[in-house]
Amino acid sequence: MSKNGIIQLKNLVVFYCKHSGSSRGVRSFLETERLTKFAEEHPSVVVEATERPGRHPFLKGLYLNGFEKTIPLRNMDEKEVERRIAMMRDTAGHVVKRNGPGVFTKHPSIQGVTHMDIGSVPPL
């Protein structure tokens, strides 16, 4: 998500292994040059691909406000990897807080139900 037209993602690092089966989709994603295409389309984002032998693949994103997010890419195909990268790009860079449901009670208000028509001035 962008704020005032600025993408909040600052750095994007793709970690993968050359030999493990869980990195197969990430390796094919890198071989088809989709990551370089993403980097060309978004010059404000620093994109890296780092090899980590014997480890499962994952994405690591650093945002302008200092928030860091990691997403596992284990056993995903090329399209799913591309979707995860797009999700990282579109994320605003903060933890989403949920407000939860309103207050429910067994005892209704003794004041009664509010109606919008009561107390209004009738039209002339």
mmCIF file of N, CA and C in Angstrom:
data_model
loop_
_atom_site.group_PDB
_atom_site.id
_atom_site.type_symbol
_atom_site.label_atom_id
_atom_site.label_comp_id
_atom_site.label_asym_id
_atom_site.label_seq_id
_atom_site.Cartn_x
_atom_site.Cartn_y
_atom_site.Cartn_z
ATOM 1 N N MET A 1 0.856 -1.165 0.000
ATOM 2 C CA MET A 1 0.000 0.000 0.000
ATOM 3 C C MET A 1 0.903 1.228 0.000
ATOM 4 N N SER A 2 0.482 2.204 -0.691
ATOM 5 C CA SER A 2 1.296 3.403 -0.734
ATOM 6 C C SER A 2 0.615 4.523 0.040
ATOM 7 N N LYS A 3 1.439 5.361 0.630
ATOM 8 C CA LYS A 3 0.941 6.544 1.310
ATOM 9 C C LYS A 3 1.364 7.734 0.471
ATOM 10 N N ASN A 4 0.413 8.488 0.003
ATOM 11 C CA ASN A 4 0.668 9.653 -0.843
ATOM 12 C C ASN A 4 1.472 9.282 -2.089
ATOM 13 N N GLY A 5 1.223 8.085 -2.624
ATOM 14 C CA GLY A 5 1.880 7.650 -3.842
ATOM 15 C C GLY A 5 3.256 7.058 -3.647
ATOM 16 N N ILE A 6 3.703 6.883 -2.400
ATOM 17 C CA ILE A 6 5.020 6.333 -2.117
ATOM 18 C C ILE A 6 4.856 4.917 -1.574
ATOM 19 N N ILE A 7 5.504 3.940 -2.229
ATOM 20 C CA ILE A 7 5.454 2.564 -1.748
ATOM 21 C C ILE A 7 6.230 2.486 -0.440
ATOM 22 N N GLN A 8 5.637 1.859 0.581
ATOM 23 C CA GLN A 8 6.239 1.813 1.901
ATOM 24 C C GLN A 8 7.347 0.770 2.038
ATOM 25 N N LEU A 9 7.419 -0.180 1.102
ATOM 26 C CA LEU A 9 8.460 -1.198 1.146
ATOM 27 C C LEU A 9 9.796 -0.590 0.732
ATOM 28 N N LYS A 10 10.828 -0.759 1.588
ATOM 29 C CA LYS A 10 12.143 -0.187 1.310
ATOM 30 C C LYS A 10 13.097 -1.251 0.781
ATOM 31 N N ASN A 11 13.196 -2.385 1.457
ATOM 32 C CA ASN A 11 14.088 -3.480 1.062
ATOM 33 C C ASN A 11 13.295 -4.767 0.958
ATOM 34 N N LEU A 12 13.636 -5.596 -0.016
ATOM 35 C CA LEU A 12 13.029 -6.912 -0.176
ATOM 36 C C LEU A 12 14.147 -7.908 -0.436
ATOM 37 N N VAL A 13 14.248 -8.918 0.440
ATOM 38 C CA VAL A 13 15.298 -9.929 0.306
ATOM 39 C C VAL A 13 14.629 -11.291 0.171
ATOM 40 N N VAL A 14 15.029 -12.048 -0.859
ATOM 41 C CA VAL A 14 14.521 -13.402 -1.080
ATOM 42 C C VAL A 14 15.627 -14.370 -0.686
ATOM 43 N N PHE A 15 15.367 -15.201 0.318
ATOM 44 C CA PHE A 15 16.318 -16.209 0.755
ATOM 45 C C PHE A 15 15.886 -17.553 0.195
ATOM 46 N N TYR A 16 16.836 -18.342 -0.327
ATOM 47 C CA TYR A 16 16.524 -19.634 -0.928
ATOM 48 C C TYR A 16 17.737 -20.552 -0.836
ATOM 49 N N CYS A 17 17.516 -21.834 -1.151
ATOM 50 C CA CYS A 17 18.586 -22.828 -1.187
ATOM 51 C C CYS A 17 18.699 -23.371 -2.605
ATOM 52 N N LYS A 18 19.925 -23.621 -3.066
ATOM 53 C CA LYS A 18 20.131 -24.125 -4.425
ATOM 54 C C LYS A 18 19.678 -25.564 -4.602
ATOM 55 N N HIS A 19 19.656 -26.345 -3.513
ATOM 56 C CA HIS A 19 19.453 -27.776 -3.653
ATOM 57 C C HIS A 19 18.156 -28.306 -3.047
ATOM 58 N N SER A 20 17.568 -27.624 -2.085
ATOM 59 C CA SER A 20 16.419 -28.193 -1.386
ATOM 60 C C SER A 20 15.164 -28.178 -2.254
ATOM 61 N N GLY A 21 14.302 -29.157 -2.036
ATOM 62 C CA GLY A 21 13.056 -29.254 -2.798
ATOM 63 C C GLY A 21 12.057 -28.187 -2.427
ATOM 64 N N SER A 22 12.145 -27.680 -1.188
ATOM 65 C CA SER A 22 11.189 -26.653 -0.775
ATOM 66 C C SER A 22 11.465 -25.316 -1.453
ATOM 67 N N SER A 23 12.654 -25.144 -2.040
ATOM 68 C CA SER A 23 13.005 -23.904 -2.743
ATOM 69 C C SER A 23 12.794 -24.003 -4.247
ATOM 70 N N ARG A 24 12.204 -25.080 -4.720
ATOM 71 C CA ARG A 24 12.058 -25.293 -6.172
ATOM 72 C C ARG A 24 11.297 -24.147 -6.838
ATOM 73 N N GLY A 25 10.185 -23.731 -6.260
ATOM 74 C CA GLY A 25 9.389 -22.653 -6.844
ATOM 75 C C GLY A 25 10.119 -21.323 -6.846
ATOM 76 N N VAL A 26 10.881 -21.060 -5.788
ATOM 77 C CA VAL A 26 11.647 -19.808 -5.713
ATOM 78 C C VAL A 26 12.759 -19.806 -6.756
ATOM 79 N N ARG A 27 13.438 -20.949 -6.908
ATOM 80 C CA ARG A 27 14.502 -21.027 -7.918
ATOM 81 C C ARG A 27 13.943 -20.822 -9.332
ATOM 82 N N SER A 28 12.807 -21.435 -9.638
ATOM 83 C CA SER A 28 12.226 -21.241 -10.973
ATOM 84 C C SER A 28 11.741 -19.807 -11.149
ATOM 85 N N PHE A 29 11.286 -19.166 -10.070
ATOM 86 C CA PHE A 29 10.898 -17.759 -10.120
ATOM 87 C C PHE A 29 12.100 -16.883 -10.448
ATOM 88 N N LEU A 30 13.248 -17.200 -9.845
ATOM 89 C CA LEU A 30 14.465 -16.422 -10.100
ATOM 90 C C LEU A 30 15.019 -16.683 -11.496
ATOM 91 N N GLU A 31 14.885 -17.909 -11.993
ATOM 92 C CA GLU A 31 15.398 -18.251 -13.316
ATOM 93 C C GLU A 31 14.619 -17.575 -14.438
ATOM 94 N N THR A 32 13.335 -17.298 -14.210
ATOM 95 C CA THR A 32 12.513 -16.666 -15.246
ATOM 96 C C THR A 32 12.635 -15.143 -15.239
ATOM 97 N N GLU A 33 13.562 -14.612 -14.448
ATOM 98 C CA GLU A 33 13.847 -13.172 -14.424
ATOM 99 C C GLU A 33 12.666 -12.323 -13.927
ATOM 100 N N ARG A 34 11.729 -12.915 -13.218
ATOM 101 C CA ARG A 34 10.597 -12.129 -12.704
ATOM 102 C C ARG A 34 11.020 -11.178 -11.593
ATOM 103 N N LEU A 35 12.017 -11.579 -10.818
ATOM 104 C CA LEU A 35 12.473 -10.713 -9.735
ATOM 105 C C LEU A 35 13.167 -9.465 -10.284
ATOM 106 N N THR A 36 13.946 -9.618 -11.357
ATOM 107 C CA THR A 36 14.579 -8.453 -11.962
ATOM 108 C C THR A 36 13.537 -7.538 -12.609
ATOM 109 N N LYS A 37 12.488 -8.130 -13.161
ATOM 110 C CA LYS A 37 11.398 -7.326 -13.728
ATOM 111 C C LYS A 37 10.705 -6.526 -12.629
ATOM 112 N N PHE A 38 10.488 -7.169 -11.469
ATOM 113 C CA PHE A 38 9.892 -6.472 -10.328
ATOM 114 C C PHE A 38 10.782 -5.317 -9.885
ATOM 115 N N ALA A 39 12.098 -5.556 -9.849
ATOM 116 C CA ALA A 39 13.046 -4.514 -9.429
ATOM 117 C C ALA A 39 13.059 -3.345 -10.413
ATOM 118 N N GLU A 40 12.906 -3.627 -11.703
ATOM 119 C CA GLU A 40 12.871 -2.550 -12.697
ATOM 120 C C GLU A 40 11.585 -1.743 -12.603
ATOM 121 N N GLU A 41 10.468 -2.413 -12.300
ATOM 122 C CA GLU A 41 9.185 -1.720 -12.187
ATOM 123 C C GLU A 41 9.099 -0.872 -10.927
ATOM 124 N N HIS A 42 9.846 -1.239 -9.878
ATOM 125 C CA HIS A 42 9.802 -0.533 -8.600
ATOM 126 C C HIS A 42 11.218 -0.111 -8.203
ATOM 127 N N PRO A 43 11.708 0.986 -8.785
ATOM 128 C CA PRO A 43 13.088 1.396 -8.500
ATOM 129 C C PRO A 43 13.301 1.881 -7.063
ATOM 130 N N SER A 44 12.251 2.213 -6.339
ATOM 131 C CA SER A 44 12.413 2.680 -4.962
ATOM 132 C C SER A 44 12.652 1.529 -3.988
ATOM 133 N N VAL A 45 12.454 0.281 -4.438
ATOM 134 C CA VAL A 45 12.638 -0.893 -3.584
ATOM 135 C C VAL A 45 13.978 -1.549 -3.913
ATOM 136 N N VAL A 46 14.799 -1.770 -2.885
ATOM 137 C CA VAL A 46 16.069 -2.473 -3.062
ATOM 138 C C VAL A 46 15.770 -3.966 -2.992
ATOM 139 N N VAL A 47 16.048 -4.696 -4.074
ATOM 140 C CA VAL A 47 15.714 -6.122 -4.176
ATOM 141 C C VAL A 47 17.001 -6.943 -4.186
ATOM 142 N N GLU A 48 17.024 -7.990 -3.344
ATOM 143 C CA GLU A 48 18.182 -8.878 -3.279
ATOM 144 C C GLU A 48 17.709 -10.324 -3.275
ATOM 145 N N ALA A 49 18.538 -11.213 -3.791
ATOM 146 C CA ALA A 49 18.313 -12.652 -3.698
ATOM 147 C C ALA A 49 19.550 -13.245 -3.039
ATOM 148 N N THR A 50 19.352 -13.901 -1.891
ATOM 149 C CA THR A 50 20.467 -14.424 -1.117
ATOM 150 C C THR A 50 20.316 -15.926 -0.943
ATOM 151 N N GLU A 51 21.406 -16.647 -1.174
ATOM 152 C CA GLU A 51 21.381 -18.099 -1.014
ATOM 153 C C GLU A 51 21.710 -18.460 0.430
ATOM 154 N N ARG A 52 20.890 -19.357 0.989
ATOM 155 C CA ARG A 52 21.125 -19.901 2.336
ATOM 156 C C ARG A 52 21.063 -21.416 2.233
ATOM 157 N N PRO A 53 22.193 -22.087 2.153
ATOM 158 C CA PRO A 53 22.196 -23.541 1.961
ATOM 159 C C PRO A 53 21.555 -24.286 3.128
ATOM 160 N N GLY A 54 20.717 -25.267 2.789
ATOM 161 C CA GLY A 54 20.098 -26.116 3.797
ATOM 162 C C GLY A 54 18.984 -25.464 4.585
ATOM 163 N N ARG A 55 18.456 -24.357 4.124
ATOM 164 C CA ARG A 55 17.380 -23.640 4.836
ATOM 165 C C ARG A 55 16.165 -23.512 3.935
ATOM 166 N N HIS A 56 15.002 -23.389 4.557
ATOM 167 C CA HIS A 56 13.775 -23.176 3.793
ATOM 168 C C HIS A 56 13.747 -21.746 3.258
ATOM 169 N N PRO A 57 13.070 -21.527 2.124
ATOM 170 C CA PRO A 57 13.039 -20.185 1.536
ATOM 171 C C PRO A 57 12.050 -19.274 2.263
ATOM 172 N N PHE A 58 12.352 -17.985 2.267
ATOM 173 C CA PHE A 58 11.424 -17.000 2.825
ATOM 174 C C PHE A 58 11.731 -15.618 2.273
ATOM 175 N N LEU A 59 10.754 -14.729 2.422
ATOM 176 C CA LEU A 59 10.887 -13.320 2.032
ATOM 177 C C LEU A 59 11.093 -12.495 3.288
ATOM 178 N N LYS A 60 11.901 -11.473 3.181
ATOM 179 C CA LYS A 60 12.082 -10.554 4.289
ATOM 180 C C LYS A 60 11.921 -9.141 3.737
ATOM 181 N N GLY A 61 10.997 -8.396 4.300
ATOM 182 C CA GLY A 61 10.748 -7.035 3.846
ATOM 183 C C GLY A 61 10.994 -6.039 4.952
ATOM 184 N N LEU A 62 11.647 -4.939 4.619
ATOM 185 C CA LEU A 62 11.877 -3.853 5.560
ATOM 186 C C LEU A 62 11.150 -2.623 5.019
ATOM 187 N N TYR A 63 10.358 -1.997 5.888
ATOM 188 C CA TYR A 63 9.522 -0.868 5.469
ATOM 189 C C TYR A 63 10.115 0.458 5.937
ATOM 190 N N LEU A 64 9.599 1.541 5.399
ATOM 191 C CA LEU A 64 10.125 2.879 5.702
ATOM 192 C C LEU A 64 10.024 3.239 7.177
ATOM 193 N N ASN A 65 9.006 2.723 7.864
ATOM 194 C CA ASN A 65 8.829 3.048 9.280
ATOM 195 C C ASN A 65 9.637 2.131 10.198
ATOM 196 N N GLY A 66 10.476 1.242 9.644
ATOM 197 C CA GLY A 66 11.304 0.362 10.453
ATOM 198 C C GLY A 66 10.692 -1.003 10.714
ATOM 199 N N PHE A 67 9.454 -1.220 10.313
ATOM 200 C CA PHE A 67 8.784 -2.506 10.506
ATOM 201 C C PHE A 67 9.419 -3.554 9.601
ATOM 202 N N GLU A 68 9.629 -4.754 10.140
ATOM 203 C CA GLU A 68 10.236 -5.842 9.385
ATOM 204 C C GLU A 68 9.260 -7.011 9.346
ATOM 205 N N LYS A 69 9.076 -7.596 8.170
ATOM 206 C CA LYS A 69 8.117 -8.680 8.008
ATOM 207 C C LYS A 69 8.766 -9.823 7.238
ATOM 208 N N THR A 70 8.545 -11.060 7.699
ATOM 209 C CA THR A 70 9.051 -12.231 7.001
ATOM 210 C C THR A 70 7.885 -13.140 6.635
ATOM 211 N N ILE A 71 7.950 -13.716 5.445
ATOM 212 C CA ILE A 71 6.912 -14.622 4.949
ATOM 213 C C ILE A 71 7.598 -15.886 4.437
ATOM 214 N N PRO A 72 7.196 -17.074 4.922
ATOM 215 C CA PRO A 72 7.804 -18.305 4.417
ATOM 216 C C PRO A 72 7.338 -18.615 2.996
ATOM 217 N N LEU A 73 8.229 -19.166 2.184
ATOM 218 C CA LEU A 73 7.923 -19.520 0.797
ATOM 219 C C LEU A 73 8.068 -21.031 0.573
ATOM 220 N N ARG A 74 7.968 -21.789 1.618
ATOM 221 C CA ARG A 74 8.191 -23.231 1.565
ATOM 222 C C ARG A 74 7.191 -23.924 0.644
ATOM 223 N N ASN A 75 7.705 -24.674 -0.336
ATOM 224 C CA ASN A 75 6.917 -25.493 -1.265
ATOM 225 C C ASN A 75 5.910 -24.696 -2.086
ATOM 226 N N MET A 76 6.187 -23.448 -2.383
ATOM 227 C CA MET A 76 5.296 -22.634 -3.211
ATOM 228 C C MET A 76 5.777 -22.653 -4.657
ATOM 229 N N ASP A 77 4.827 -22.531 -5.593
ATOM 230 C CA ASP A 77 5.214 -22.453 -6.998
ATOM 231 C C ASP A 77 5.472 -20.992 -7.380
ATOM 232 N N GLU A 78 5.806 -20.760 -8.648
ATOM 233 C CA GLU A 78 6.190 -19.419 -9.108
ATOM 234 C C GLU A 78 5.089 -18.380 -8.898
ATOM 235 N N LYS A 79 3.858 -18.762 -9.214
ATOM 236 C CA LYS A 79 2.749 -17.810 -9.098
ATOM 237 C C LYS A 79 2.500 -17.422 -7.646
ATOM 238 N N GLU A 80 2.608 -18.384 -6.738
ATOM 239 C CA GLU A 80 2.411 -18.080 -5.321
ATOM 240 C C GLU A 80 3.532 -17.188 -4.795
ATOM 241 N N VAL A 81 4.756 -17.414 -5.263
ATOM 242 C CA VAL A 81 5.876 -16.557 -4.861
ATOM 243 C C VAL A 81 5.637 -15.136 -5.353
ATOM 244 N N GLU A 82 5.166 -15.005 -6.584
ATOM 245 C CA GLU A 82 4.879 -13.674 -7.131
ATOM 246 C C GLU A 82 3.760 -12.987 -6.349
ATOM 247 N N ARG A 83 2.754 -13.751 -5.939
ATOM 248 C CA ARG A 83 1.665 -13.182 -5.126
ATOM 249 C C ARG A 83 2.171 -12.705 -3.778
ATOM 250 N N ARG A 84 3.076 -13.461 -3.167
ATOM 251 C CA ARG A 84 3.624 -13.067 -1.859
ATOM 252 C C ARG A 84 4.469 -11.796 -1.988
ATOM 253 N N ILE A 85 5.225 -11.689 -3.074
ATOM 254 C CA ILE A 85 6.019 -10.473 -3.289
ATOM 255 C C ILE A 85 5.102 -9.273 -3.504
ATOM 256 N N ALA A 86 4.016 -9.463 -4.252
ATOM 257 C CA ALA A 86 3.049 -8.377 -4.451
ATOM 258 C C ALA A 86 2.382 -8.001 -3.139
ATOM 259 N N MET A 87 2.130 -8.994 -2.287
ATOM 260 C CA MET A 87 1.522 -8.713 -0.994
ATOM 261 C C MET A 87 2.473 -7.889 -0.125
ATOM 262 N N MET A 88 3.768 -8.224 -0.173
ATOM 263 C CA MET A 88 4.748 -7.439 0.585
ATOM 264 C C MET A 88 4.801 -6.001 0.076
ATOM 265 N N ARG A 89 4.721 -5.844 -1.250
ATOM 266 C CA ARG A 89 4.753 -4.505 -1.843
ATOM 267 C C ARG A 89 3.524 -3.695 -1.418
ATOM 268 N N ASP A 90 2.365 -4.349 -1.351
ATOM 269 C CA ASP A 90 1.118 -3.648 -1.067
ATOM 270 C C ASP A 90 0.840 -3.456 0.419
ATOM 271 N N THR A 91 1.631 -4.063 1.291
ATOM 272 C CA THR A 91 1.425 -3.919 2.727
ATOM 273 C C THR A 91 1.889 -2.531 3.157
ATOM 274 N N ALA A 92 1.154 -1.955 4.105
ATOM 275 C CA ALA A 92 1.443 -0.588 4.531
ATOM 276 C C ALA A 92 2.646 -0.482 5.459
ATOM 277 N N GLY A 93 3.088 -1.577 6.045
ATOM 278 C CA GLY A 93 4.275 -1.510 6.889
ATOM 279 C C GLY A 93 3.977 -1.293 8.354
ATOM 280 N N HIS A 94 2.822 -1.710 8.806
ATOM 281 C CA HIS A 94 2.505 -1.639 10.227
ATOM 282 C C HIS A 94 1.615 -2.820 10.586
ATOM 283 N N VAL A 95 1.566 -3.137 11.858
ATOM 284 C CA VAL A 95 0.746 -4.236 12.331
ATOM 285 C C VAL A 95 -0.708 -3.781 12.340
ATOM 286 N N VAL A 96 -1.572 -4.582 11.726
ATOM 287 C CA VAL A 96 -2.987 -4.236 11.674
ATOM 288 C C VAL A 96 -3.618 -4.578 13.010
ATOM 289 N N LYS A 97 -4.248 -3.596 13.626
ATOM 290 C CA LYS A 97 -4.900 -3.808 14.912
ATOM 291 C C LYS A 97 -6.388 -3.955 14.695
ATOM 292 N N ARG A 98 -6.940 -4.965 15.325
ATOM 293 C CA ARG A 98 -8.366 -5.233 15.182
ATOM 294 C C ARG A 98 -9.083 -4.694 16.413
ATOM 295 N N ASN A 99 -10.193 -3.998 16.203
ATOM 296 C CA ASN A 99 -10.916 -3.401 17.316
ATOM 297 C C ASN A 99 -11.872 -4.357 17.998
ATOM 298 N N GLY A 100 -12.209 -5.456 17.389
ATOM 299 C CA GLY A 100 -13.077 -6.442 18.006
ATOM 300 C C GLY A 100 -14.544 -6.038 17.939
ATOM 301 N N PRO A 101 -15.401 -6.928 18.378
ATOM 302 C CA PRO A 101 -16.831 -6.636 18.313
ATOM 303 C C PRO A 101 -17.243 -5.599 19.352
ATOM 304 N N GLY A 102 -18.407 -5.007 19.139
ATOM 305 C CA GLY A 102 -18.936 -4.049 20.089
ATOM 306 C C GLY A 102 -19.360 -4.744 21.374
ATOM 307 N N VAL A 103 -19.878 -3.986 22.303
ATOM 308 C CA VAL A 103 -20.288 -4.536 23.581
ATOM 309 C C VAL A 103 -21.671 -5.153 23.445
ATOM 310 N N PHE A 104 -21.800 -6.409 23.869
ATOM 311 C CA PHE A 104 -23.081 -7.098 23.870
ATOM 312 C C PHE A 104 -23.514 -7.309 25.308
ATOM 313 N N THR A 105 -24.796 -7.172 25.556
ATOM 314 C CA THR A 105 -25.289 -7.327 26.907
ATOM 315 C C THR A 105 -26.600 -8.104 26.916
ATOM 316 N N LYS A 106 -26.878 -8.755 28.033
ATOM 317 C CA LYS A 106 -28.144 -9.469 28.206
ATOM 318 C C LYS A 106 -29.255 -8.506 28.604
ATOM 319 N N HIS A 107 -28.858 -7.368 29.136
ATOM 320 C CA HIS A 107 -29.836 -6.399 29.639
ATOM 321 C C HIS A 107 -29.865 -5.171 28.732
ATOM 322 N N PRO A 108 -30.953 -4.953 28.004
ATOM 323 C CA PRO A 108 -31.019 -3.776 27.135
ATOM 324 C C PRO A 108 -31.097 -2.486 27.950
ATOM 325 N N SER A 109 -30.859 -1.384 27.300
ATOM 326 C CA SER A 109 -30.861 -0.086 27.952
ATOM 327 C C SER A 109 -32.237 0.229 28.517
ATOM 328 N N ILE A 110 -32.250 0.806 29.721
ATOM 329 C CA ILE A 110 -33.535 1.182 30.306
ATOM 330 C C ILE A 110 -34.064 2.463 29.685
ATOM 331 N N GLN A 111 -33.254 3.135 28.888
ATOM 332 C CA GLN A 111 -33.687 4.353 28.228
ATOM 333 C C GLN A 111 -34.494 4.048 26.974
ATOM 334 N N GLY A 112 -34.447 2.825 26.494
ATOM 335 C CA GLY A 112 -35.211 2.463 25.319
ATOM 336 C C GLY A 112 -34.377 2.544 24.048
ATOM 337 N N VAL A 113 -34.999 2.179 22.951
ATOM 338 C CA VAL A 113 -34.341 2.172 21.657
ATOM 339 C C VAL A 113 -34.365 3.570 21.066
ATOM 340 N N THR A 114 -33.273 3.990 20.475
ATOM 341 C CA THR A 114 -33.181 5.317 19.882
ATOM 342 C C THR A 114 -33.792 5.296 18.486
ATOM 343 N N HIS A 115 -34.674 6.278 18.231
ATOM 344 C CA HIS A 115 -35.275 6.441 16.908
ATOM 345 C C HIS A 115 -34.864 7.790 16.363
ATOM 346 N N MET A 116 -34.514 7.847 15.111
ATOM 347 C CA MET A 116 -34.063 9.087 14.498
ATOM 348 C C MET A 116 -35.222 10.060 14.267
ATOM 349 N N ASP A 117 -36.476 9.567 14.182
ATOM 350 C CA ASP A 117 -37.616 10.436 13.901
ATOM 351 C C ASP A 117 -38.081 11.209 15.133
ATOM 352 N N ILE A 118 -37.818 10.706 16.308
ATOM 353 C CA ILE A 118 -38.308 11.329 17.530
ATOM 354 C C ILE A 118 -37.468 12.559 17.842
ATOM 355 N N GLY A 119 -38.110 13.651 18.132
ATOM 356 C CA GLY A 119 -37.416 14.862 18.536
ATOM 357 C C GLY A 119 -36.966 15.725 17.376
ATOM 358 N N SER A 120 -37.204 15.310 16.159
ATOM 359 C CA SER A 120 -36.794 16.144 15.035
ATOM 360 C C SER A 120 -37.865 17.171 14.717
ATOM 361 N N VAL A 121 -37.450 18.253 14.134
ATOM 362 C CA VAL A 121 -38.385 19.326 13.788
ATOM 363 C C VAL A 121 -39.100 18.950 12.502
ATOM 364 N N PRO A 122 -40.463 19.005 12.503
ATOM 365 C CA PRO A 122 -41.190 18.653 11.291
ATOM 366 C C PRO A 122 -40.977 19.718 10.210
ATOM 367 N N PRO A 123 -40.953 19.315 8.949
ATOM 368 C CA PRO A 123 -40.773 20.280 7.872
ATOM 369 C C PRO A 123 -41.999 21.171 7.725
ATOM 370 N N LEU A 124 -41.816 22.387 7.279
ATOM 371 C CA LEU A 124 -42.928 23.330 7.087
ATOM 372 C C LEU A 124 -43.595 23.181 5.774
#
